[in-house]
Coordinates of N, CA, C and O in Angstrom, one line a residue:
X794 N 8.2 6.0 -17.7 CA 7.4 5.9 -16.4 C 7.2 4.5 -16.0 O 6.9 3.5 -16.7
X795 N 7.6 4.5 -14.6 CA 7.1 3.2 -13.8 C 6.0 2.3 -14.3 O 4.9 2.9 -14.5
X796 N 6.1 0.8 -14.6 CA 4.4 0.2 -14.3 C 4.0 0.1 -13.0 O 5.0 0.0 -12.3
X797 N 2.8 0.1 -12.5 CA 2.6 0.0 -11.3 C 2.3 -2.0 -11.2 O 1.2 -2.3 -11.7
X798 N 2.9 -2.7 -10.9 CA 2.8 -3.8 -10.4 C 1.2 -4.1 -9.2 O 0.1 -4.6 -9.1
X799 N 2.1 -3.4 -8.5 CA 0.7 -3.7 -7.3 C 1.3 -2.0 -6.6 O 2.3 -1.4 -6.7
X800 N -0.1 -1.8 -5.8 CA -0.2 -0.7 -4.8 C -1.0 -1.2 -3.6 O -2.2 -1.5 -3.4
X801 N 0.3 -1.2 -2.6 CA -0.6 -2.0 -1.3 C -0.5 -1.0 -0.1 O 0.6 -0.5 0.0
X802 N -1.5 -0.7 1.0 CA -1.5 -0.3 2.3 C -1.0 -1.1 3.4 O -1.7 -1.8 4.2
X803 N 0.1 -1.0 3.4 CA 0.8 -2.1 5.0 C 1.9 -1.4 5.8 O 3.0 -1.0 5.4
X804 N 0.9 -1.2 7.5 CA 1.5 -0.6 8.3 C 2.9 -0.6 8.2 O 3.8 0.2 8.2
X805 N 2.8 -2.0 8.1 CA 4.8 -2.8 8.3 C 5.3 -2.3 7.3 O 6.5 -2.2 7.6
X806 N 4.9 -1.9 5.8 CA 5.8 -1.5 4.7 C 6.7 -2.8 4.0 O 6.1 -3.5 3.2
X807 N 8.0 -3.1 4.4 CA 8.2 -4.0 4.0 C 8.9 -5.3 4.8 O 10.0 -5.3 5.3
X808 N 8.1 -6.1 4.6 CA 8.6 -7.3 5.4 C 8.4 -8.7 5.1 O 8.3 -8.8 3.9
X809 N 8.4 -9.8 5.5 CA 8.3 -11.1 5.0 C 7.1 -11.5 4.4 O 7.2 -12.5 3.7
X810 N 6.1 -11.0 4.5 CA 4.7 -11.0 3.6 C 5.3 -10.8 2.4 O 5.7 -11.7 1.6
X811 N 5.5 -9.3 2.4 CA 6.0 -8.5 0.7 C 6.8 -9.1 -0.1 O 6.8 -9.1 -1.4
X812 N 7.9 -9.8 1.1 CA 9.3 -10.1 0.3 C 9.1 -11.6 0.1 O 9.7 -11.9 -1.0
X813 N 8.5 -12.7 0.6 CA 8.5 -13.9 0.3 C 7.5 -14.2 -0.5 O 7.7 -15.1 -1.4
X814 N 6.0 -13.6 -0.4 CA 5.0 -13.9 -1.1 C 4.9 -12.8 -2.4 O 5.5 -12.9 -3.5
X815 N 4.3 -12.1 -1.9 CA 3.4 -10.9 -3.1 C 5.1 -10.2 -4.2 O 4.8 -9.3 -5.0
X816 N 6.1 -10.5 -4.1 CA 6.9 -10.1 -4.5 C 6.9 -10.9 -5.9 O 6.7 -10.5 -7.1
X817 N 7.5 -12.4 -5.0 CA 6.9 -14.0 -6.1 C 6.0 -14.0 -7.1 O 6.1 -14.4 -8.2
X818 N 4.8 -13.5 -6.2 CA 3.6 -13.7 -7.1 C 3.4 -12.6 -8.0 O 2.8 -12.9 -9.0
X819 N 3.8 -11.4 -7.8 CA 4.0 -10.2 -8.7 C 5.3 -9.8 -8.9 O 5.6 -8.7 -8.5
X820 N 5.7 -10.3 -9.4 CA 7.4 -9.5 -9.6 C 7.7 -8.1 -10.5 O 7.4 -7.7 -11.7
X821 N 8.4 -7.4 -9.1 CA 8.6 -6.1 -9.3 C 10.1 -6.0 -9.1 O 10.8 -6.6 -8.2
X822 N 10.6 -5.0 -10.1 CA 12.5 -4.4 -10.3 C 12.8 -3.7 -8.7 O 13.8 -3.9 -8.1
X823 N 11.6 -2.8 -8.2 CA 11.4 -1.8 -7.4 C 10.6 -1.6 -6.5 O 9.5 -1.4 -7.0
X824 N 10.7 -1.6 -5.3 CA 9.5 -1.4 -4.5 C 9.6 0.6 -4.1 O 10.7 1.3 -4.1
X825 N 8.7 1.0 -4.0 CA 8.8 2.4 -3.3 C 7.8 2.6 -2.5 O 6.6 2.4 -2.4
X826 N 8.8 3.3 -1.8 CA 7.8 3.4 0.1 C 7.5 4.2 -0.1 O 8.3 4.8 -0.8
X827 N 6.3 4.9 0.2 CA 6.1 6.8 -0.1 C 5.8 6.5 1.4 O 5.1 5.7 1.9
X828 N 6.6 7.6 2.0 CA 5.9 7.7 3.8 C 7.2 9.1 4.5 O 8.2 8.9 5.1
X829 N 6.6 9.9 4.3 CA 7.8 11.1 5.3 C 8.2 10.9 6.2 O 9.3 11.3 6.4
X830 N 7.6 10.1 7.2 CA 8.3 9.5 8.6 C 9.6 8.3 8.3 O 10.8 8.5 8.6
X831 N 9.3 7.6 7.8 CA 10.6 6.7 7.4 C 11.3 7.8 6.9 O 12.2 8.2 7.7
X832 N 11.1 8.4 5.5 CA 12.1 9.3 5.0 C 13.3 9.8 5.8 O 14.5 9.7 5.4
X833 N 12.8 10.3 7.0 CA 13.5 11.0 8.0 C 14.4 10.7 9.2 O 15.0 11.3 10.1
X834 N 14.0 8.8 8.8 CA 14.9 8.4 9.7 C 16.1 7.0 8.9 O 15.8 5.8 8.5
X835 N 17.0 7.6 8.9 CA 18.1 7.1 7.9 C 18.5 5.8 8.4 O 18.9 4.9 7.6
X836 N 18.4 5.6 10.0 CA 18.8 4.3 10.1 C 17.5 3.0 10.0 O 17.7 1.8 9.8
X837 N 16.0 3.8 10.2 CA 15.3 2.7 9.5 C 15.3 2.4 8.3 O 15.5 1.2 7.9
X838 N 15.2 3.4 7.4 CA 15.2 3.3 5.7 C 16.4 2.6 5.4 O 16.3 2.1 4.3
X839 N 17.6 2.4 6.0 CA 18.9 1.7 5.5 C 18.2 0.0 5.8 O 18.4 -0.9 5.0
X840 N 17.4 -0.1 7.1 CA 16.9 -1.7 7.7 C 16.2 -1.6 6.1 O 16.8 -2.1 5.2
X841 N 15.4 -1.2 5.9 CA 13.9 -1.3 4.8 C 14.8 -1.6 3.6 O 14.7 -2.6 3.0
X842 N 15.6 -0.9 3.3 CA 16.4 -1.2 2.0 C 16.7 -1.9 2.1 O 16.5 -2.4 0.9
X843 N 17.5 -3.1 3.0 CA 18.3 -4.4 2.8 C 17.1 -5.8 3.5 O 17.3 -7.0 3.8
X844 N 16.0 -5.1 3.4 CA 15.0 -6.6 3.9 C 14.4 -6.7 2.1 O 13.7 -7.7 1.9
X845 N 14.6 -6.0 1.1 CA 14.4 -7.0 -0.3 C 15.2 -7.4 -1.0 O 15.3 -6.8 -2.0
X846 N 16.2 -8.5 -0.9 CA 17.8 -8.8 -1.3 C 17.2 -8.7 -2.9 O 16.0 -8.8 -3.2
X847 N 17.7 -8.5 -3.4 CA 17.8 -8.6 -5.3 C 16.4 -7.3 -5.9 O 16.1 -7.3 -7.1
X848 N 15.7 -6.5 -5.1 CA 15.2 -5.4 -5.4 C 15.3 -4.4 -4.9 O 15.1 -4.2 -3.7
X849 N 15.7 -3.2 -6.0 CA 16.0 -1.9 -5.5 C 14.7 -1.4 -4.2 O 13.5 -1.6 -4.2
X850 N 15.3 -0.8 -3.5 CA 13.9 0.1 -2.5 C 14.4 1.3 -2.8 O 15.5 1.6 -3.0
X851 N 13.2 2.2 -2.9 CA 13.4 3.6 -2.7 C 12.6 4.1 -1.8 O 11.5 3.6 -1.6
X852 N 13.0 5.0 -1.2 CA 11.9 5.7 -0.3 C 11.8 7.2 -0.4 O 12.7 8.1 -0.2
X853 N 10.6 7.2 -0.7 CA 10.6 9.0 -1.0 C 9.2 9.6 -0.2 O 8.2 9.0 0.0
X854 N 9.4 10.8 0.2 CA 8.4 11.6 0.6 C 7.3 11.5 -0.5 O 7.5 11.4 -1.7
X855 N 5.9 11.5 0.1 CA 4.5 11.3 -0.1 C 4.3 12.2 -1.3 O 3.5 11.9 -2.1
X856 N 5.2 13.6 -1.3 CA 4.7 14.9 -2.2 C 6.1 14.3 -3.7 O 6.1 14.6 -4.8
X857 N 6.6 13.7 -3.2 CA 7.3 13.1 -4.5 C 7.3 11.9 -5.0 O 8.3 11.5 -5.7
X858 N 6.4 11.3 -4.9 CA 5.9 9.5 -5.4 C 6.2 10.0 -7.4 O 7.1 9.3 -7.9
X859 N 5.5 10.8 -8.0 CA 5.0 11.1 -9.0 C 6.3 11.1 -10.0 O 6.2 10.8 -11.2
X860 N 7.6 11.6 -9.4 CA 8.7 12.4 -9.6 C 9.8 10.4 -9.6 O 10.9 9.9 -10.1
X861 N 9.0 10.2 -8.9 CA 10.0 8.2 -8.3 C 9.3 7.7 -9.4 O 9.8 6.7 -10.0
X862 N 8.3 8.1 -9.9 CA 7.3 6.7 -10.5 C 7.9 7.1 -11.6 O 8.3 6.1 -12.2
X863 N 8.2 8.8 -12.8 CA 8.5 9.0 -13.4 C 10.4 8.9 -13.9 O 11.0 8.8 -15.1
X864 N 10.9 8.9 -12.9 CA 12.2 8.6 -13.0 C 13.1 7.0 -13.8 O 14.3 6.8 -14.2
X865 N 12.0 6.0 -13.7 CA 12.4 5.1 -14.7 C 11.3 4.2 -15.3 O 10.2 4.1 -14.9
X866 N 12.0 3.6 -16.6 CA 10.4 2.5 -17.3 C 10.7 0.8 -16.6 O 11.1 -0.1 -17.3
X867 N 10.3 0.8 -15.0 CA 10.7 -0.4 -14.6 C 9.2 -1.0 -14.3 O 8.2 -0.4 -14.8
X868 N 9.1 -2.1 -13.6 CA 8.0 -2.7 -12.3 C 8.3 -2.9 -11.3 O 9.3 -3.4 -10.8
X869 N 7.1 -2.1 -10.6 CA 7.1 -1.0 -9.6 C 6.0 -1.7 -8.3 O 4.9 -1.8 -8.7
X870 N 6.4 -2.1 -6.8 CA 5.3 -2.2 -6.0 C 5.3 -1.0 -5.5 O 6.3 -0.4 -5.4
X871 N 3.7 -0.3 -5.2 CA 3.9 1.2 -4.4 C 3.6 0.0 -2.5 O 3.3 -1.1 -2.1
X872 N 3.9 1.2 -2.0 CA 3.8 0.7 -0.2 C 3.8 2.3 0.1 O 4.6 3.2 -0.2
X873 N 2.3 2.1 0.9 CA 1.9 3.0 1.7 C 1.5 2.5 3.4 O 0.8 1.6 3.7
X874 N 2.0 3.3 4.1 CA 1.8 3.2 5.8 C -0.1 2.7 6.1 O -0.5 1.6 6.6
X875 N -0.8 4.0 5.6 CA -1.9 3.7 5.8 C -3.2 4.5 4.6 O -3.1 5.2 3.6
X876 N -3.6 4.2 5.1 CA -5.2 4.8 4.0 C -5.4 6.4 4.1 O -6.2 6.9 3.3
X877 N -4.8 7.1 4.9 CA -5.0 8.8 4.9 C -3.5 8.8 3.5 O -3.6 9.4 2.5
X878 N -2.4 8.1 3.7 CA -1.8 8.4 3.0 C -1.4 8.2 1.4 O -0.6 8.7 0.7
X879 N -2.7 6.9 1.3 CA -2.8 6.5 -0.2 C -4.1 7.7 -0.3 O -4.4 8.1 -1.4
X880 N -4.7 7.9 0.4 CA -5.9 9.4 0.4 C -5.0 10.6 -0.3 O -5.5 11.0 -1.3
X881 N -4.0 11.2 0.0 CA -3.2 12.3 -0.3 C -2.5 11.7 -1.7 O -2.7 12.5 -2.6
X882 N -2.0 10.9 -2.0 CA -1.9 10.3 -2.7 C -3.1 10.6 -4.4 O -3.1 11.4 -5.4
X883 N -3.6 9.9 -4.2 CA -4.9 10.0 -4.7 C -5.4 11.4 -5.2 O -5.5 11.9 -6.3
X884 N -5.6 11.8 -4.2 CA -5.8 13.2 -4.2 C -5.2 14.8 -4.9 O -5.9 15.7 -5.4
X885 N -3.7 14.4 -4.7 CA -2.9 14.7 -5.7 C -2.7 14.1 -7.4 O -1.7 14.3 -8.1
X886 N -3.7 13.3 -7.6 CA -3.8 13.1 -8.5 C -2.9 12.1 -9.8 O -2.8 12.0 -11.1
X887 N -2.1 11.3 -8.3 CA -1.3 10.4 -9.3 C -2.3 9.8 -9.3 O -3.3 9.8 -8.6
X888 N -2.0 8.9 -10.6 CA -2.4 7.5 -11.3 C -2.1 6.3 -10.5 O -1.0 5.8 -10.7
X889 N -3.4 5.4 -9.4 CA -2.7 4.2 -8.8 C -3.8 3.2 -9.8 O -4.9 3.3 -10.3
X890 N -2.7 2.2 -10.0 CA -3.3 0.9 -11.0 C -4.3 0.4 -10.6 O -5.2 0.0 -11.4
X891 N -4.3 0.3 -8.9 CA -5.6 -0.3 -7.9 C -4.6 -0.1 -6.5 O -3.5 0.2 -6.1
X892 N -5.6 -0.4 -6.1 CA -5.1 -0.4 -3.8 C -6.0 -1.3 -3.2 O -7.2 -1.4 -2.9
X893 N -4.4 -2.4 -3.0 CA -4.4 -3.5 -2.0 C -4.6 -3.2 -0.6 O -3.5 -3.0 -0.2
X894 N -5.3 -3.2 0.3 CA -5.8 -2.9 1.5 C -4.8 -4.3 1.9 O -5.1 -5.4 1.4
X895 N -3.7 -4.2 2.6 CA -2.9 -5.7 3.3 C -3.0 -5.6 4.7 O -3.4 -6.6 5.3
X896 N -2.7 -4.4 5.3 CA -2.8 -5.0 6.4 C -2.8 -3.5 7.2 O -2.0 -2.7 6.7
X897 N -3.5 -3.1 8.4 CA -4.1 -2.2 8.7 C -4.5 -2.7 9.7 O -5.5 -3.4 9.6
X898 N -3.7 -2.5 11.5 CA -3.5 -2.4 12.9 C -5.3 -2.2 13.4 O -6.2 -1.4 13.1
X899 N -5.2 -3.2 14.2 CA -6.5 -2.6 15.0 C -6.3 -1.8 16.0 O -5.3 -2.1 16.7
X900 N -7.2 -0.6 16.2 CA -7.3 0.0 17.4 C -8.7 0.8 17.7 O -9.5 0.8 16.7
X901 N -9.0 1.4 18.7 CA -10.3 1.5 19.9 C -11.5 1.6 18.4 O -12.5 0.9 18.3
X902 N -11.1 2.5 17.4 CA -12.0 3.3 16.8 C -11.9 2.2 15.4 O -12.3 2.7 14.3
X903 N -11.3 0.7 15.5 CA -11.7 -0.1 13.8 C -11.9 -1.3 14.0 O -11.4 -1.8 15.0
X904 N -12.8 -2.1 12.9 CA -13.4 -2.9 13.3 C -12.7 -3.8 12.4 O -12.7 -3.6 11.2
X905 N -12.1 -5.0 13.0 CA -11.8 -6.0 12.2 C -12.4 -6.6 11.0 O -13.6 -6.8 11.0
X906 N -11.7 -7.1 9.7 CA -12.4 -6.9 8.5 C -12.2 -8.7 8.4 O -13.0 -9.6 8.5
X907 N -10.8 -8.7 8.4 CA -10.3 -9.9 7.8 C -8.9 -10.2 8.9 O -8.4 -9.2 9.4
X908 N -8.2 -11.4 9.2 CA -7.1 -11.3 10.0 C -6.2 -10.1 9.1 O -6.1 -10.0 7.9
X909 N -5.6 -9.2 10.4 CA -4.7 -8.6 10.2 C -4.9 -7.6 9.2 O -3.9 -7.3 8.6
X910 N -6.2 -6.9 8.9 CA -6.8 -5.8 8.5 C -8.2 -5.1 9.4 O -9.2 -5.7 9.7
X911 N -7.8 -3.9 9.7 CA -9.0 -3.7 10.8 C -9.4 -2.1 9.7 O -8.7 -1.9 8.8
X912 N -10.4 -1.4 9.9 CA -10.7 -0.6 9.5 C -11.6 0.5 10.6 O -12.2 0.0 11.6
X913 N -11.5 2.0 10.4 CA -12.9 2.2 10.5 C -13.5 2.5 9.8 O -13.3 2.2 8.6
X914 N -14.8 3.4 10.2 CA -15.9 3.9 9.1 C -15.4 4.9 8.1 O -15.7 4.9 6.9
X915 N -14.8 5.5 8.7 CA -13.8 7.0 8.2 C -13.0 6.1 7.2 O -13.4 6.2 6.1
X916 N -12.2 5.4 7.5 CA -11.3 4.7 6.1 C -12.1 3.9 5.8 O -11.3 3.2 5.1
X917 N -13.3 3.4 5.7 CA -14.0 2.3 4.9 C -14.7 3.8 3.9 O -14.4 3.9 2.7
X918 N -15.2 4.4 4.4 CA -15.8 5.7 3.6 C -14.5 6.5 2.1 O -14.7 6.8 0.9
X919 N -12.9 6.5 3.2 CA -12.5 7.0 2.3 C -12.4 5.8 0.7 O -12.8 5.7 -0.5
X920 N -11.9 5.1 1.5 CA -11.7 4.1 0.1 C -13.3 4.0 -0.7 O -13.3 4.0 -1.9
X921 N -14.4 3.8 -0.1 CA -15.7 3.5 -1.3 C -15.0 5.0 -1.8 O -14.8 4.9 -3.0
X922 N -14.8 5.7 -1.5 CA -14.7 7.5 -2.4 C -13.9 7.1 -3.4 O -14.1 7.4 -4.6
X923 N -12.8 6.4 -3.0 CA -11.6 6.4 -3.9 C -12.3 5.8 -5.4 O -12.5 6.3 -6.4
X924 N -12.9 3.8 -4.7 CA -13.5 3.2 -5.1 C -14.5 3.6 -6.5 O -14.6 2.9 -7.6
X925 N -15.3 4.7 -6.1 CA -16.4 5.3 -6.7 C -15.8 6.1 -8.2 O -16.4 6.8 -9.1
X926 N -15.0 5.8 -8.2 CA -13.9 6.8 -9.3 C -13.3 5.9 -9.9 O -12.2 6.4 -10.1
X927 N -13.4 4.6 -10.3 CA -13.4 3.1 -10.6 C -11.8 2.7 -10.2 O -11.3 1.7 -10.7
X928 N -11.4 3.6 -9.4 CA -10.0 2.7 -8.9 C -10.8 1.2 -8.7 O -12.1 1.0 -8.8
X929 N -9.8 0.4 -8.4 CA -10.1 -1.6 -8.1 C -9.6 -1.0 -6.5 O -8.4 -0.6 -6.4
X930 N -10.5 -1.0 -5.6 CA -9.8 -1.2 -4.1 C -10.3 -2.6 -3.3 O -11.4 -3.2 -3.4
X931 N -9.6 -3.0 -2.7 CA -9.8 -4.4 -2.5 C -9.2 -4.8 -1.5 O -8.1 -4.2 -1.2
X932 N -9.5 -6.0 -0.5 CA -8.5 -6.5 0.4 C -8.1 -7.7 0.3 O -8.8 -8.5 -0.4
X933 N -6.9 -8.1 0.9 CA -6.6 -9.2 0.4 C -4.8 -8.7 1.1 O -3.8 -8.0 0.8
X934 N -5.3 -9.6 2.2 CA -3.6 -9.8 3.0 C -2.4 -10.4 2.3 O -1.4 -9.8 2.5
X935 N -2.3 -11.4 1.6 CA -1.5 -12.2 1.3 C -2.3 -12.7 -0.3 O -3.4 -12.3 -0.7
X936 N -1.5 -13.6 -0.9 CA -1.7 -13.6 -2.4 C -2.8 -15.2 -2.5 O -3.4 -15.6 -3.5
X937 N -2.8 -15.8 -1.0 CA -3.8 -17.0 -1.3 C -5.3 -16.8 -0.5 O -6.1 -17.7 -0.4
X938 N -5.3 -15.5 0.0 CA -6.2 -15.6 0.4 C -7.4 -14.9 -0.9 O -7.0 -14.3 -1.8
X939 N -8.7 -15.0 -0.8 CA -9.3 -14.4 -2.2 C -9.4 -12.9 -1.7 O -9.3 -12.4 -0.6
X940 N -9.7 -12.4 -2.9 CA -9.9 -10.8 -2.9 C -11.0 -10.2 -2.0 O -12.0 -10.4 -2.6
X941 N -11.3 -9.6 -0.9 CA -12.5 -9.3 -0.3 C -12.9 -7.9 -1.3 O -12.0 -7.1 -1.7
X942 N -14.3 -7.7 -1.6 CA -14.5 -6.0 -2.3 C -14.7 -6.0 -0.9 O -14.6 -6.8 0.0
X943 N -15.4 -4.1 -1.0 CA -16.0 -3.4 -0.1 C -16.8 -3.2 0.0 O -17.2 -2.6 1.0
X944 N -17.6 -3.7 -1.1 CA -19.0 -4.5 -0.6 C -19.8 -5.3 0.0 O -21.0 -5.1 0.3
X945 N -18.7 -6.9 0.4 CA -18.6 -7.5 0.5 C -18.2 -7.4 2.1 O -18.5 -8.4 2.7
X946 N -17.6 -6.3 2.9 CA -17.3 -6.1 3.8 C -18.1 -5.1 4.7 O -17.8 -5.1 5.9
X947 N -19.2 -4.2 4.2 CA -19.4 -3.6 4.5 C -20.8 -3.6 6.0 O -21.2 -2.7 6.7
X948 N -21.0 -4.8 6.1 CA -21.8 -5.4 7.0 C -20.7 -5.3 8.3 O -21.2 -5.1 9.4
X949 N -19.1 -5.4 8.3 CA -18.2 -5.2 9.5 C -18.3 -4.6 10.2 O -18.1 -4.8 11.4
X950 N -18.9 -3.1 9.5 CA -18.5 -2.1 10.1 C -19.8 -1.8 10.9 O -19.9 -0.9 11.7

C-alpha cells in the first residue's frame, strides 16, 4: 500500500505550485488525481500527466482512489479538485494521512481565508467534521507559508 506523502485540495490539481515547491519539499514517486471530470477527458489528463517530469501521475475516478493507493508500496501525493470531494472521499472511508486545504477559488457564497484559499461556511463546517475525527486539516498554500488550523480561521467566516 501507498504512503500518503501529503493530501491536498487544489482547484488547479497540478501545476507549478505542486511541481516546483511542495513536490521538493515532500518528495513523492506518484502523484494521484482522484476527480471523474478529468478522468473523462483524455486530452486534459494526457496535459496533467506530462506537467510532473520524473513522477508518475495517475488519474483515477473518486470511487477508485482506495484500489490506486493499494496497487503499489510507493510515496504518494493525493490531489483533490475540491472539499465535497475529499468529503466523499472520507466518507467512504479511505484512510487520509491529513488534508492540505491549498487552494480553493473564491466565489459569491466564500469568504477569503488566506491568498488563494476562499471558503464557505458549508466547507469550513465540512472539514471541522472531518477535523473532529482527529484527521490534521489545515491550510497552508505553499510550503513557506505557516500552517493556518481552523481554529485559527474561524473568525473569516
Amino acid at each position: 500500500m501507498a504512503t500518503q506523502k501529503m493530501v491536498r485540495i487544489d482547484y488547479r490539481l497540478i501545476h507549478g505550485q505542486v511541481v516546483a515547491k511542495w513536490i521538493k519539499f515532500r518528495p513523492v514517486n506518484r502523484l494521484i488525481v482522484a476527480d471523474d471530470e478529468l478522468l473523462k477527458d483524455e486530452f486534459m489528463s494526457d496535459i496533467y500527466k506530462m506537467a510532473a517530469p520524473g513522477n508518475e501521475v495517475e488519474i483515477v475516478a473518486v470511487d477508485d482512489l482506495q484500489e490506486a493507493l493499494d496497487r503499489k508500496n510507493d510515496q504518494v501525493m493525493l490531489i483533490f479538485r475540491d472539499v465535497a470531494t475529499a468529503k466523499r472521499i472520507f466518507d467512504a472511508n479511505i484512510e487520509l494521512a491529513e488534508l492540505n486545504v491549498g487552494a480553493v477559488p473564491s466565489a459569491k457564497e466564500r469568504h477569503s481565508i488566506t491568498q488563494g484559499v476562499a471558503l464557505s461556511k458549508d466547507e469550513f463546517e465540512v472539514l471541522q467534521e472531518m477535523k473532529k475525527t482527529g484527521l490534521d486539516v489545515y491550510i497552508q498554500p505553499i510550503p513557506e507559508n505557516d500552517k493556518l488550523t481552523l481554529d485559527s480561521i474561524q473568525n473569516k467566516l
